Short mmCIF file of C-alpha atoms in Angstrom, two decimals:
data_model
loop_
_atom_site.label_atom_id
_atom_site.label_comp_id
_atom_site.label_asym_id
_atom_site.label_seq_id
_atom_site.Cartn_x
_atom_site.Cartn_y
_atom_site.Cartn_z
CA UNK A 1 -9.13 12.99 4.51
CA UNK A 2 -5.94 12.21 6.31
CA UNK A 3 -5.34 9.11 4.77
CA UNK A 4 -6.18 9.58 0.87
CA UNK A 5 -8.24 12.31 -1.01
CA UNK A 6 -11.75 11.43 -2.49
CA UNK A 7 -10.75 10.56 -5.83
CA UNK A 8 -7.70 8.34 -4.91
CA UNK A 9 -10.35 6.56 -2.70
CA UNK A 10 -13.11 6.19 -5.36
CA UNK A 11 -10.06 4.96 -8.04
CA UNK A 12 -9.21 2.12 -5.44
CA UNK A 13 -11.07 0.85 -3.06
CA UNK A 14 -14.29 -0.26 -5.04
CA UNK A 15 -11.38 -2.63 -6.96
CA UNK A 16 -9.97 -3.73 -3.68
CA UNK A 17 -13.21 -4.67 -2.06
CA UNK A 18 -14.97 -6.75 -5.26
CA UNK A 19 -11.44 -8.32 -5.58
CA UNK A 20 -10.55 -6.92 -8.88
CA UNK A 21 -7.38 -5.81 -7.42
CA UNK A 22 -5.04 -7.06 -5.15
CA UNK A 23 -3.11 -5.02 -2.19
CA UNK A 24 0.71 -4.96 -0.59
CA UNK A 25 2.28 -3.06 1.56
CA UNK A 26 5.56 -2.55 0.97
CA UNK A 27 7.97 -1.70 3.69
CA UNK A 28 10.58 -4.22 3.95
CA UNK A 29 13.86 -3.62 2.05
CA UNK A 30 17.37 -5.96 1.45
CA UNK A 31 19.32 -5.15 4.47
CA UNK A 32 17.07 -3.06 6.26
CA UNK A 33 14.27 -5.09 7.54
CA UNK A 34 11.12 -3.18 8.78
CA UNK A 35 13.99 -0.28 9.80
CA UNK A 36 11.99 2.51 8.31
CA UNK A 37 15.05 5.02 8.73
CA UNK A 38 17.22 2.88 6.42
CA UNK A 39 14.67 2.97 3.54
CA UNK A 40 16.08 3.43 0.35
CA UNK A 41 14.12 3.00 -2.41
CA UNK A 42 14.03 6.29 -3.38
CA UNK A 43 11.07 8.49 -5.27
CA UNK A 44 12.60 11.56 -7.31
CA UNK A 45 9.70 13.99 -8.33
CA UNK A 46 10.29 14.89 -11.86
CA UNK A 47 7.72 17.72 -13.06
CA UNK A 48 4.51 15.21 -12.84
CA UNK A 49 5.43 11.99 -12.13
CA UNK A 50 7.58 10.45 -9.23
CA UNK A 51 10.97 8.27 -10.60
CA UNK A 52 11.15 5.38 -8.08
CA UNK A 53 13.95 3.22 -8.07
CA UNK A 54 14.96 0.49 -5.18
CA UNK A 55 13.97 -3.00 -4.07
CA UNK A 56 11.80 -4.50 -1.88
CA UNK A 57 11.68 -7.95 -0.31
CA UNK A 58 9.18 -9.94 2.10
CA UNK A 59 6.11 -8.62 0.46
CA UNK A 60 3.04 -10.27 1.12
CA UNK A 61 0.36 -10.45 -2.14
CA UNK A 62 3.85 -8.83 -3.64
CA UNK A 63 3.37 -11.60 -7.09
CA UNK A 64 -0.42 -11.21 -7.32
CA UNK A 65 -0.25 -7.63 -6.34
CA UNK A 66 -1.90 -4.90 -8.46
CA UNK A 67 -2.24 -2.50 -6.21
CA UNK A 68 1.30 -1.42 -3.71
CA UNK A 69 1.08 0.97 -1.08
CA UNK A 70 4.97 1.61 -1.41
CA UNK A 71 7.02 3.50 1.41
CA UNK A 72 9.94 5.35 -0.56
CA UNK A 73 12.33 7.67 0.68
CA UNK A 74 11.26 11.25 -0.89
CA UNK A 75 13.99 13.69 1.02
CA UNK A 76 17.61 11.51 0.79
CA UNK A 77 18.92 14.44 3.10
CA UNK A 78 16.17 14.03 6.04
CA UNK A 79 16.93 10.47 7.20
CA UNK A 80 13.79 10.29 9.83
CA UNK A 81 11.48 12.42 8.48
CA UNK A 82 12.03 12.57 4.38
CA UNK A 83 9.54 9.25 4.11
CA UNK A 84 6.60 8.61 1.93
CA UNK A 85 3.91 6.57 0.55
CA UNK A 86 3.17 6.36 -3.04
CA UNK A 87 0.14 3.82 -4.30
CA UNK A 88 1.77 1.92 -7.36
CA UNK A 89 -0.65 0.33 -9.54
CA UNK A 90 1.39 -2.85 -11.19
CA UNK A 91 -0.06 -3.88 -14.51
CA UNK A 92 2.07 -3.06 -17.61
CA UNK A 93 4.28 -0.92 -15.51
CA UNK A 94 7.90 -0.82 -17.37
CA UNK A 95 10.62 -0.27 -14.92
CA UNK A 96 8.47 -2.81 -12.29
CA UNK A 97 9.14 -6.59 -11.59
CA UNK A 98 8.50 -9.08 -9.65
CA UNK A 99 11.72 -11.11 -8.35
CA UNK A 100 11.30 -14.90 -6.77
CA UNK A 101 8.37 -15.80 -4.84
CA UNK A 102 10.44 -16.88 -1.62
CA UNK A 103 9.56 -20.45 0.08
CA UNK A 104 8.27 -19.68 3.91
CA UNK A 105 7.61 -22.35 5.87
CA UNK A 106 4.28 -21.49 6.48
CA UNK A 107 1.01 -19.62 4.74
CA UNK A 108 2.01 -21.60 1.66
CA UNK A 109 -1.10 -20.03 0.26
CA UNK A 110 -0.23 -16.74 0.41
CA UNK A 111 2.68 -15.27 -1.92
CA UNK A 112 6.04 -13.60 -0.29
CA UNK A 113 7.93 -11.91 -3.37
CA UNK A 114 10.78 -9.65 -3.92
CA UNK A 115 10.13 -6.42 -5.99
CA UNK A 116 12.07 -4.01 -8.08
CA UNK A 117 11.86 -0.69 -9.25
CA UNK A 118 13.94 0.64 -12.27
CA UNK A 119 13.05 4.43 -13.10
CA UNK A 120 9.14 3.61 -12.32
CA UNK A 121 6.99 6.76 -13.78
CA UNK A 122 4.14 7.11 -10.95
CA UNK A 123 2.10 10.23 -11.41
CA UNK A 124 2.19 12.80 -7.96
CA UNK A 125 -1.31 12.40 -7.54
CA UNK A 126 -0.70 8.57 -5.79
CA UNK A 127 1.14 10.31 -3.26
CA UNK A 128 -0.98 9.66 -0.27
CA UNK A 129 -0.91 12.49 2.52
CA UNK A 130 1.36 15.57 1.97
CA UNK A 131 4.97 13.00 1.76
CA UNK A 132 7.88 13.55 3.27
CA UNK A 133 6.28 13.25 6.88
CA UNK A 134 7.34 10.15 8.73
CA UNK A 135 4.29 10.59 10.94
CA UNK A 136 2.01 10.62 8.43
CA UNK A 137 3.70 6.82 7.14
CA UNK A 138 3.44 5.34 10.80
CA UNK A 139 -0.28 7.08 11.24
CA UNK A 140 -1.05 5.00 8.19
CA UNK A 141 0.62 1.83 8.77
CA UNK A 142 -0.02 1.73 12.59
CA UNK A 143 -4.19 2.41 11.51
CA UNK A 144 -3.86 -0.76 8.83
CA UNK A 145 -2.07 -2.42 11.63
CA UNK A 146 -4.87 -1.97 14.47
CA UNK A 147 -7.15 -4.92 14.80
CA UNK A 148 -9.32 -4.22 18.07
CA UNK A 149 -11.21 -1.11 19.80
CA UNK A 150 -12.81 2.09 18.30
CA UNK A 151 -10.54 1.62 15.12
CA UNK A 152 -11.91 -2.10 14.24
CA UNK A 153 -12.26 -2.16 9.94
CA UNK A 154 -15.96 -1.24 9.40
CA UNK A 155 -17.75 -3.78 7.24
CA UNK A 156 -16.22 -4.27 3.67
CA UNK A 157 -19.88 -4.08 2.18
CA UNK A 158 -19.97 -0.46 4.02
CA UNK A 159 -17.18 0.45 3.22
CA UNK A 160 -17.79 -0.16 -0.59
CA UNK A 161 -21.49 1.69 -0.50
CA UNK A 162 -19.62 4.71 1.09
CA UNK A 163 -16.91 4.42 -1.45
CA UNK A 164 -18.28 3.83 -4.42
CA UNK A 165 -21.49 5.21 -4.32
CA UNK A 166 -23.35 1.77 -5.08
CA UNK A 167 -23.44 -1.29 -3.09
CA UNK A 168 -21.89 -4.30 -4.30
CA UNK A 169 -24.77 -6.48 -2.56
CA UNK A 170 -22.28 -8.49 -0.27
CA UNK A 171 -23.05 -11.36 1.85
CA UNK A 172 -23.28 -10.66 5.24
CA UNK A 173 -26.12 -8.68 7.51
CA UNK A 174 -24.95 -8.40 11.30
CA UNK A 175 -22.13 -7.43 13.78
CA UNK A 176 -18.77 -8.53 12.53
CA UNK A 177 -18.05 -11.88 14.17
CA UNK A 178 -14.54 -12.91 14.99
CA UNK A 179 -14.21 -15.60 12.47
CA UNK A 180 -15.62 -13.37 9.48
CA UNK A 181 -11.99 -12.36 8.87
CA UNK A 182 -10.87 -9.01 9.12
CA UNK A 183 -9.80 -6.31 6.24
CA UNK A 184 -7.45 -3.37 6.40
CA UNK A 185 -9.10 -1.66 4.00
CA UNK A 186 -9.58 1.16 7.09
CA UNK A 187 -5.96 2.76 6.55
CA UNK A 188 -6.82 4.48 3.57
CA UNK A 189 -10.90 5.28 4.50
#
């Protein structure tokens, strides 16, 4: 599938959906905003592993996060196109931290956090799509993005059974009602 094989789906989303793992995106970067051009936190494939190293900032779930869908520059010679995502799964990761949790003045519940990568190992198969294809990051991103339409989220107890292969037995039996709260589980189904 375009946005994740079968296994990389089966080795995450079950954990996302019962909650056993949490989810950021990570786009935003010191000094470059949500620029996706000036990305660079940079992912170095060495034989079977990626070597990220770079910062990121503004990351929402970033201090509970296990789970970061990280946008990393793959091709430093390819400014627009040389992007990629790589899922980064935290725990007992040397070479990742977690900087300050920064005050907002607002969602006081949910975490903002600054995160840094010195000479992470991540293995080549978290690479999600073929990398190096700036479409292929904004296909992704713009999909988690979409709230409304033929690309709503399906059901998180759905999209678990389809997932996983067993259902979690999830609350909920009906159309999707605009106060059950939406998930963007969708960009990588």
């Amino acid at each position: 599938n375009k946005f994740g094989t079968a296994e990389q789906k089966q080795r995450w989303l079950p954990r996302l959906a019962k909650g056993e793992l949490v989810g950021a995106i990570c786009m935003t970067e010191p000094g470059t905003g949500s620029d996706l051009k000036g990305i660079r936190t940079r992912a170095v494939k060495k034989g079977d592993h990626y070597i990220v190293d770079g910062g990121k900032t503004f990351i929402t779930n970033g201090w509970l996060a296990g789970l970061l869908m990280l946008v990393v520059r793959t091709d430093p010679e390819d400014r627009s196109r040389g992007l990629s995502i790589i899922m980064v799964e935290t725990k007992d990761l040397p070479g990742y931290r977690v900087g300050r949790v920064l005050d907002k003045m607002g969602l006081h519940g949910q975490d903002t956090a600054e995160l840094f990568f010195e000479g992470v190992k991540v293995p080549v198969e978290n690479l999600l799509g073929g990398g190096g294809d700036a479409r292929f990051c904004g296909d992704l991103l713009a999909a988690e993005g979409d709230r409304g339409g033929p690309q709503r989220p399906q059901r998180l107890h759905d999209l678990v059974d389809r997932h996983s292969g067993a259902g979690l037995g999830l609350a909920g039996d009906g159309e999707r009602g605009e106060d059950d709260g939406e998930v963007g589980l969708d960009a990588v189904a």
